Structures are given as C-alpha cells and as structure tokens.
Amino acid sequence: MSSGDKHAEPLAPGHSPWRRFLKLLVEVDSSRFALSRLKAALMLLAILALFAGFGYALPALFSRYF
C-alpha cells in the first residue's frame, strides 16, 4: 500500500533562450578550441543580424499602415 508520500524529483535546470545566449557569450570568450569560438561568434552575429532586421523591418512596415 502506498502511504501517499511522493518523493519530489529535483527539477532539471532549464535551458531558456537567455541561458543559451549567455552560454554562447562565454564560449566565444573562453573556449579552448578555435572552431567552437568561431561557431559561437557566427551564431552571435546571426542573432545580431536578426534583431537588426526586425529593428528595421517592423518600423518600416508600421510606417506604411499608420
């Protein structure tokens, strides 16, 4: 028979987008392997380009309609 006591399992740490972004920053700065640094740097540049594209496109789109 079960006594009703359930053992709580520890939660696994979340991998939110913010945490992954911070890991990329650390990897660019401190990775021992040049290829890992290069891949992380290129991913950061892609994220920056994406935000720049949205920063340009959204106001341009809104200016057409308002």
PDB file of N, CA and C in Angstrom:
ATOM      1  N   MET A   1       0.822  -1.179   0.000  1.00  0.00           N
ATOM      2  CA  MET A   1       0.000   0.000   0.000  1.00  0.00           C
ATOM      3  C   MET A   1       0.868   1.244   0.000  1.00  0.00           C
ATOM      4  N   SER A   2       0.418   2.215  -0.685  1.00  0.00           N
ATOM      5  CA  SER A   2       1.125   3.486  -0.736  1.00  0.00           C
ATOM      6  C   SER A   2       0.652   4.387   0.388  1.00  0.00           C
ATOM      7  N   SER A   3       1.590   5.045   1.022  1.00  0.00           N
ATOM      8  CA  SER A   3       1.230   5.939   2.122  1.00  0.00           C
ATOM      9  C   SER A   3       0.845   7.327   1.619  1.00  0.00           C
ATOM     10  N   GLY A   4       0.949   7.554   0.346  1.00  0.00           N
ATOM     11  CA  GLY A   4       0.583   8.849  -0.216  1.00  0.00           C
ATOM     12  C   GLY A   4       1.740   9.829  -0.291  1.00  0.00           C
ATOM     13  N   ASP A   5       2.878   9.460   0.291  1.00  0.00           N
ATOM     14  CA  ASP A   5       4.044  10.341   0.221  1.00  0.00           C
ATOM     15  C   ASP A   5       4.734  10.134  -1.119  1.00  0.00           C
ATOM     16  N   LYS A   6       4.862  11.196  -1.845  1.00  0.00           N
ATOM     17  CA  LYS A   6       5.544  11.124  -3.130  1.00  0.00           C
ATOM     18  C   LYS A   6       6.877  11.842  -3.001  1.00  0.00           C
ATOM     19  N   HIS A   7       7.883  11.207  -3.518  1.00  0.00           N
ATOM     20  CA  HIS A   7       9.205  11.820  -3.476  1.00  0.00           C
ATOM     21  C   HIS A   7       9.315  12.805  -4.634  1.00  0.00           C
ATOM     22  N   ALA A   8       9.635  14.017  -4.303  1.00  0.00           N
ATOM     23  CA  ALA A   8       9.780  15.048  -5.331  1.00  0.00           C
ATOM     24  C   ALA A   8      11.134  14.891  -6.004  1.00  0.00           C
ATOM     25  N   GLU A   9      11.100  14.825  -7.318  1.00  0.00           N
ATOM     26  CA  GLU A   9      12.346  14.744  -8.067  1.00  0.00           C
ATOM     27  C   GLU A   9      12.868  16.153  -8.285  1.00  0.00           C
ATOM     28  N   PRO A  10      14.181  16.331  -8.202  1.00  0.00           N
ATOM     29  CA  PRO A  10      14.724  17.673  -8.444  1.00  0.00           C
ATOM     30  C   PRO A  10      14.495  18.083  -9.892  1.00  0.00           C
ATOM     31  N   LEU A  11      14.178  19.335 -10.074  1.00  0.00           N
ATOM     32  CA  LEU A  11      13.935  19.846 -11.417  1.00  0.00           C
ATOM     33  C   LEU A  11      15.245  20.002 -12.167  1.00  0.00           C
ATOM     34  N   ALA A  12      15.225  19.622 -13.415  1.00  0.00           N
ATOM     35  CA  ALA A  12      16.401  19.816 -14.255  1.00  0.00           C
ATOM     36  C   ALA A  12      16.520  21.302 -14.574  1.00  0.00           C
ATOM     37  N   PRO A  13      17.740  21.800 -14.659  1.00  0.00           N
ATOM     38  CA  PRO A  13      17.886  23.222 -14.969  1.00  0.00           C
ATOM     39  C   PRO A  13      17.327  23.528 -16.353  1.00  0.00           C
ATOM     40  N   GLY A  14      16.613  24.607 -16.457  1.00  0.00           N
ATOM     41  CA  GLY A  14      16.009  24.982 -17.729  1.00  0.00           C
ATOM     42  C   GLY A  14      17.035  25.528 -18.700  1.00  0.00           C
ATOM     43  N   HIS A  15      16.768  25.329 -19.946  1.00  0.00           N
ATOM     44  CA  HIS A  15      17.642  25.859 -20.986  1.00  0.00           C
ATOM     45  C   HIS A  15      16.860  26.906 -21.757  1.00  0.00           C
ATOM     46  N   SER A  16      16.646  28.002 -21.109  1.00  0.00           N
ATOM     47  CA  SER A  16      15.893  29.083 -21.727  1.00  0.00           C
ATOM     48  C   SER A  16      16.746  29.747 -22.802  1.00  0.00           C
ATOM     49  N   PRO A  17      16.126  30.494 -23.697  1.00  0.00           N
ATOM     50  CA  PRO A  17      16.892  31.197 -24.724  1.00  0.00           C
ATOM     51  C   PRO A  17      17.934  32.150 -24.122  1.00  0.00           C
ATOM     52  N   TRP A  18      17.593  32.773 -23.004  1.00  0.00           N
ATOM     53  CA  TRP A  18      18.540  33.690 -22.363  1.00  0.00           C
ATOM     54  C   TRP A  18      19.778  32.934 -21.879  1.00  0.00           C
ATOM     55  N   ARG A  19      19.572  31.746 -21.304  1.00  0.00           N
ATOM     56  CA  ARG A  19      20.694  30.939 -20.819  1.00  0.00           C
ATOM     57  C   ARG A  19      21.566  30.474 -21.983  1.00  0.00           C
ATOM     58  N   ARG A  20      20.945  30.074 -23.077  1.00  0.00           N
ATOM     59  CA  ARG A  20      21.727  29.650 -24.248  1.00  0.00           C
ATOM     60  C   ARG A  20      22.530  30.808 -24.822  1.00  0.00           C
ATOM     61  N   PHE A  21      21.942  32.014 -24.819  1.00  0.00           N
ATOM     62  CA  PHE A  21      22.652  33.196 -25.301  1.00  0.00           C
ATOM     63  C   PHE A  21      23.871  33.478 -24.423  1.00  0.00           C
ATOM     64  N   LEU A  22      23.704  33.395 -23.118  1.00  0.00           N
ATOM     65  CA  LEU A  22      24.827  33.623 -22.209  1.00  0.00           C
ATOM     66  C   LEU A  22      25.913  32.565 -22.385  1.00  0.00           C
ATOM     67  N   LYS A  23      25.507  31.325 -22.646  1.00  0.00           N
ATOM     68  CA  LYS A  23      26.493  30.273 -22.887  1.00  0.00           C
ATOM     69  C   LYS A  23      27.287  30.553 -24.158  1.00  0.00           C
ATOM     70  N   LEU A  24      26.637  31.118 -25.180  1.00  0.00           N
ATOM     71  CA  LEU A  24      27.356  31.489 -26.399  1.00  0.00           C
ATOM     72  C   LEU A  24      28.392  32.563 -26.111  1.00  0.00           C
ATOM     73  N   LEU A  25      28.010  33.554 -25.319  1.00  0.00           N
ATOM     74  CA  LEU A  25      28.961  34.613 -24.976  1.00  0.00           C
ATOM     75  C   LEU A  25      30.180  34.053 -24.250  1.00  0.00           C
ATOM     76  N   VAL A  26      29.950  33.152 -23.324  1.00  0.00           N
ATOM     77  CA  VAL A  26      31.057  32.556 -22.576  1.00  0.00           C
ATOM     78  C   VAL A  26      31.912  31.697 -23.495  1.00  0.00           C
ATOM     79  N   GLU A  27      31.275  30.969 -24.402  1.00  0.00           N
ATOM     80  CA  GLU A  27      32.024  30.089 -25.297  1.00  0.00           C
ATOM     81  C   GLU A  27      32.911  30.889 -26.239  1.00  0.00           C
ATOM     82  N   VAL A  28      32.439  32.026 -26.712  1.00  0.00           N
ATOM     83  CA  VAL A  28      33.261  32.865 -27.585  1.00  0.00           C
ATOM     84  C   VAL A  28      34.493  33.340 -26.831  1.00  0.00           C
ATOM     85  N   ASP A  29      34.308  33.657 -25.572  1.00  0.00           N
ATOM     86  CA  ASP A  29      35.390  34.222 -24.780  1.00  0.00           C
ATOM     87  C   ASP A  29      36.363  33.179 -24.246  1.00  0.00           C
ATOM     88  N   SER A  30      35.886  31.994 -23.890  1.00  0.00           N
ATOM     89  CA  SER A  30      36.753  31.098 -23.128  1.00  0.00           C
ATOM     90  C   SER A  30      36.912  29.688 -23.686  1.00  0.00           C
ATOM     91  N   SER A  31      36.410  29.405 -24.848  1.00  0.00           N
ATOM     92  CA  SER A  31      36.560  28.061 -25.392  1.00  0.00           C
ATOM     93  C   SER A  31      38.011  27.817 -25.799  1.00  0.00           C
ATOM     94  N   ARG A  32      38.476  26.596 -25.557  1.00  0.00           N
ATOM     95  CA  ARG A  32      39.856  26.264 -25.921  1.00  0.00           C
ATOM     96  C   ARG A  32      40.001  26.006 -27.414  1.00  0.00           C
ATOM     97  N   PHE A  33      38.926  25.635 -28.053  1.00  0.00           N
ATOM     98  CA  PHE A  33      39.002  25.247 -29.453  1.00  0.00           C
ATOM     99  C   PHE A  33      38.593  26.407 -30.353  1.00  0.00           C
ATOM    100  N   ALA A  34      39.392  26.667 -31.354  1.00  0.00           N
ATOM    101  CA  ALA A  34      39.135  27.793 -32.253  1.00  0.00           C
ATOM    102  C   ALA A  34      37.835  27.599 -33.033  1.00  0.00           C
ATOM    103  N   LEU A  35      37.538  26.366 -33.420  1.00  0.00           N
ATOM    104  CA  LEU A  35      36.318  26.118 -34.189  1.00  0.00           C
ATOM    105  C   LEU A  35      35.074  26.405 -33.352  1.00  0.00           C
ATOM    106  N   SER A  36      35.103  26.046 -32.083  1.00  0.00           N
ATOM    107  CA  SER A  36      33.966  26.340 -31.203  1.00  0.00           C
ATOM    108  C   SER A  36      33.792  27.840 -31.035  1.00  0.00           C
ATOM    109  N   ARG A  37      34.895  28.550 -30.898  1.00  0.00           N
ATOM    110  CA  ARG A  37      34.824  30.013 -30.789  1.00  0.00           C
ATOM    111  C   ARG A  37      34.233  30.620 -32.051  1.00  0.00           C
ATOM    112  N   LEU A  38      34.674  30.123 -33.196  1.00  0.00           N
ATOM    113  CA  LEU A  38      34.189  30.657 -34.466  1.00  0.00           C
ATOM    114  C   LEU A  38      32.702  30.392 -34.639  1.00  0.00           C
ATOM    115  N   LYS A  39      32.258  29.170 -34.335  1.00  0.00           N
ATOM    116  CA  LYS A  39      30.833  28.850 -34.463  1.00  0.00           C
ATOM    117  C   LYS A  39      29.990  29.704 -33.529  1.00  0.00           C
ATOM    118  N   ALA A  40      30.438  29.878 -32.298  1.00  0.00           N
ATOM    119  CA  ALA A  40      29.685  30.691 -31.347  1.00  0.00           C
ATOM    120  C   ALA A  40      29.648  32.147 -31.796  1.00  0.00           C
ATOM    121  N   ALA A  41      30.758  32.654 -32.310  1.00  0.00           N
ATOM    122  CA  ALA A  41      30.792  34.040 -32.781  1.00  0.00           C
ATOM    123  C   ALA A  41      29.863  34.232 -33.976  1.00  0.00           C
ATOM    124  N   LEU A  42      29.838  33.266 -34.890  1.00  0.00           N
ATOM    125  CA  LEU A  42      28.946  33.369 -36.045  1.00  0.00           C
ATOM    126  C   LEU A  42      27.484  33.306 -35.628  1.00  0.00           C
ATOM    127  N   MET A  43      27.175  32.486 -34.636  1.00  0.00           N
ATOM    128  CA  MET A  43      25.800  32.424 -34.148  1.00  0.00           C
ATOM    129  C   MET A  43      25.396  33.741 -33.498  1.00  0.00           C
ATOM    130  N   LEU A  44      26.313  34.360 -32.753  1.00  0.00           N
ATOM    131  CA  LEU A  44      26.010  35.659 -32.153  1.00  0.00           C
ATOM    132  C   LEU A  44      25.806  36.730 -33.220  1.00  0.00           C
ATOM    133  N   LEU A  45      26.616  36.696 -34.266  1.00  0.00           N
ATOM    134  CA  LEU A  45      26.428  37.644 -35.368  1.00  0.00           C
ATOM    135  C   LEU A  45      25.095  37.419 -36.069  1.00  0.00           C
ATOM    136  N   ALA A  46      24.693  36.168 -36.215  1.00  0.00           N
ATOM    137  CA  ALA A  46      23.397  35.877 -36.830  1.00  0.00           C
ATOM    138  C   ALA A  46      22.255  36.405 -35.970  1.00  0.00           C
ATOM    139  N   ILE A  47      22.372  36.251 -34.656  1.00  0.00           N
ATOM    140  CA  ILE A  47      21.347  36.789 -33.751  1.00  0.00           C
ATOM    141  C   ILE A  47      21.294  38.302 -33.859  1.00  0.00           C
ATOM    142  N   LEU A  48      22.456  38.944 -33.904  1.00  0.00           N
ATOM    143  CA  LEU A  48      22.512  40.401 -34.038  1.00  0.00           C
ATOM    144  C   LEU A  48      21.894  40.852 -35.359  1.00  0.00           C
ATOM    145  N   ALA A  49      22.182  40.139 -36.446  1.00  0.00           N
ATOM    146  CA  ALA A  49      21.609  40.483 -37.744  1.00  0.00           C
ATOM    147  C   ALA A  49      20.094  40.300 -37.742  1.00  0.00           C
ATOM    148  N   LEU A  50      19.623  39.282 -37.060  1.00  0.00           N
ATOM    149  CA  LEU A  50      18.185  39.050 -36.962  1.00  0.00           C
ATOM    150  C   LEU A  50      17.494  40.205 -36.240  1.00  0.00           C
ATOM    151  N   PHE A  51      18.062  40.623 -35.119  1.00  0.00           N
ATOM    152  CA  PHE A  51      17.486  41.749 -34.391  1.00  0.00           C
ATOM    153  C   PHE A  51      17.572  43.039 -35.206  1.00  0.00           C
ATOM    154  N   ALA A  52      18.659  43.227 -35.936  1.00  0.00           N
ATOM    155  CA  ALA A  52      18.786  44.416 -36.779  1.00  0.00           C
ATOM    156  C   ALA A  52      17.732  44.398 -37.883  1.00  0.00           C
ATOM    157  N   GLY A  53      17.505  43.227 -38.455  1.00  0.00           N
ATOM    158  CA  GLY A  53      16.480  43.112 -39.487  1.00  0.00           C
ATOM    159  C   GLY A  53      15.097  43.430 -38.959  1.00  0.00           C
ATOM    160  N   PHE A  54      14.777  42.893 -37.789  1.00  0.00           N
ATOM    161  CA  PHE A  54      13.484  43.211 -37.172  1.00  0.00           C
ATOM    162  C   PHE A  54      13.406  44.683 -36.792  1.00  0.00           C
ATOM    163  N   GLY A  55      14.509  45.228 -36.310  1.00  0.00           N
ATOM    164  CA  GLY A  55      14.528  46.638 -35.919  1.00  0.00           C
ATOM    165  C   GLY A  55      14.315  47.569 -37.095  1.00  0.00           C
ATOM    166  N   TYR A  56      14.684  47.132 -38.280  1.00  0.00           N
ATOM    167  CA  TYR A  56      14.458  47.943 -39.473  1.00  0.00           C
ATOM    168  C   TYR A  56      13.103  47.634 -40.102  1.00  0.00           C
ATOM    169  N   ALA A  57      12.774  46.359 -40.215  1.00  0.00           N
ATOM    170  CA  ALA A  57      11.579  45.949 -40.952  1.00  0.00           C
ATOM    171  C   ALA A  57      10.283  46.310 -40.232  1.00  0.00           C
ATOM    172  N   LEU A  58      10.221  46.113 -38.939  1.00  0.00           N
ATOM    173  CA  LEU A  58       8.973  46.397 -38.222  1.00  0.00           C
ATOM    174  C   LEU A  58       8.587  47.872 -38.271  1.00  0.00           C
ATOM    175  N   PRO A  59       9.489  48.807 -37.986  1.00  0.00           N
ATOM    176  CA  PRO A  59       9.090  50.212 -38.120  1.00  0.00           C
ATOM    177  C   PRO A  59       8.730  50.589 -39.561  1.00  0.00           C
ATOM    178  N   ALA A  60       9.443  50.028 -40.533  1.00  0.00           N
ATOM    179  CA  ALA A  60       9.118  50.315 -41.928  1.00  0.00           C
ATOM    180  C   ALA A  60       7.733  49.783 -42.277  1.00  0.00           C
ATOM    181  N   LEU A  61       7.403  48.613 -41.763  1.00  0.00           N
ATOM    182  CA  LEU A  61       6.087  48.033 -42.004  1.00  0.00           C
ATOM    183  C   LEU A  61       4.998  48.867 -41.331  1.00  0.00           C
ATOM    184  N   PHE A  62       5.233  49.269 -40.100  1.00  0.00           N
ATOM    185  CA  PHE A  62       4.246  50.077 -39.383  1.00  0.00           C
ATOM    186  C   PHE A  62       4.073  51.455 -40.012  1.00  0.00           C
ATOM    187  N   SER A  63       5.137  52.012 -40.573  1.00  0.00           N
ATOM    188  CA  SER A  63       5.022  53.346 -41.167  1.00  0.00           C
ATOM    189  C   SER A  63       4.145  53.329 -42.422  1.00  0.00           C
ATOM    190  N   ARG A  64       4.013  52.186 -43.056  1.00  0.00           N
ATOM    191  CA  ARG A  64       3.126  52.092 -44.218  1.00  0.00           C
ATOM    192  C   ARG A  64       1.661  52.184 -43.825  1.00  0.00           C
ATOM    193  N   TYR A  65       1.332  51.601 -42.672  1.00  0.00           N
ATOM    194  CA  TYR A  65      -0.066  51.496 -42.289  1.00  0.00           C
ATOM    195  C   TYR A  65      -0.531  52.598 -41.359  1.00  0.00           C
ATOM    196  N   PHE A  66       0.379  53.345 -40.758  1.00  0.00           N
ATOM    197  CA  PHE A  66      -0.038  54.372 -39.807  1.00  0.00           C
ATOM    198  C   PHE A  66       0.450  55.728 -40.214  1.00  0.00           C
TER     199      PHE A  66
END
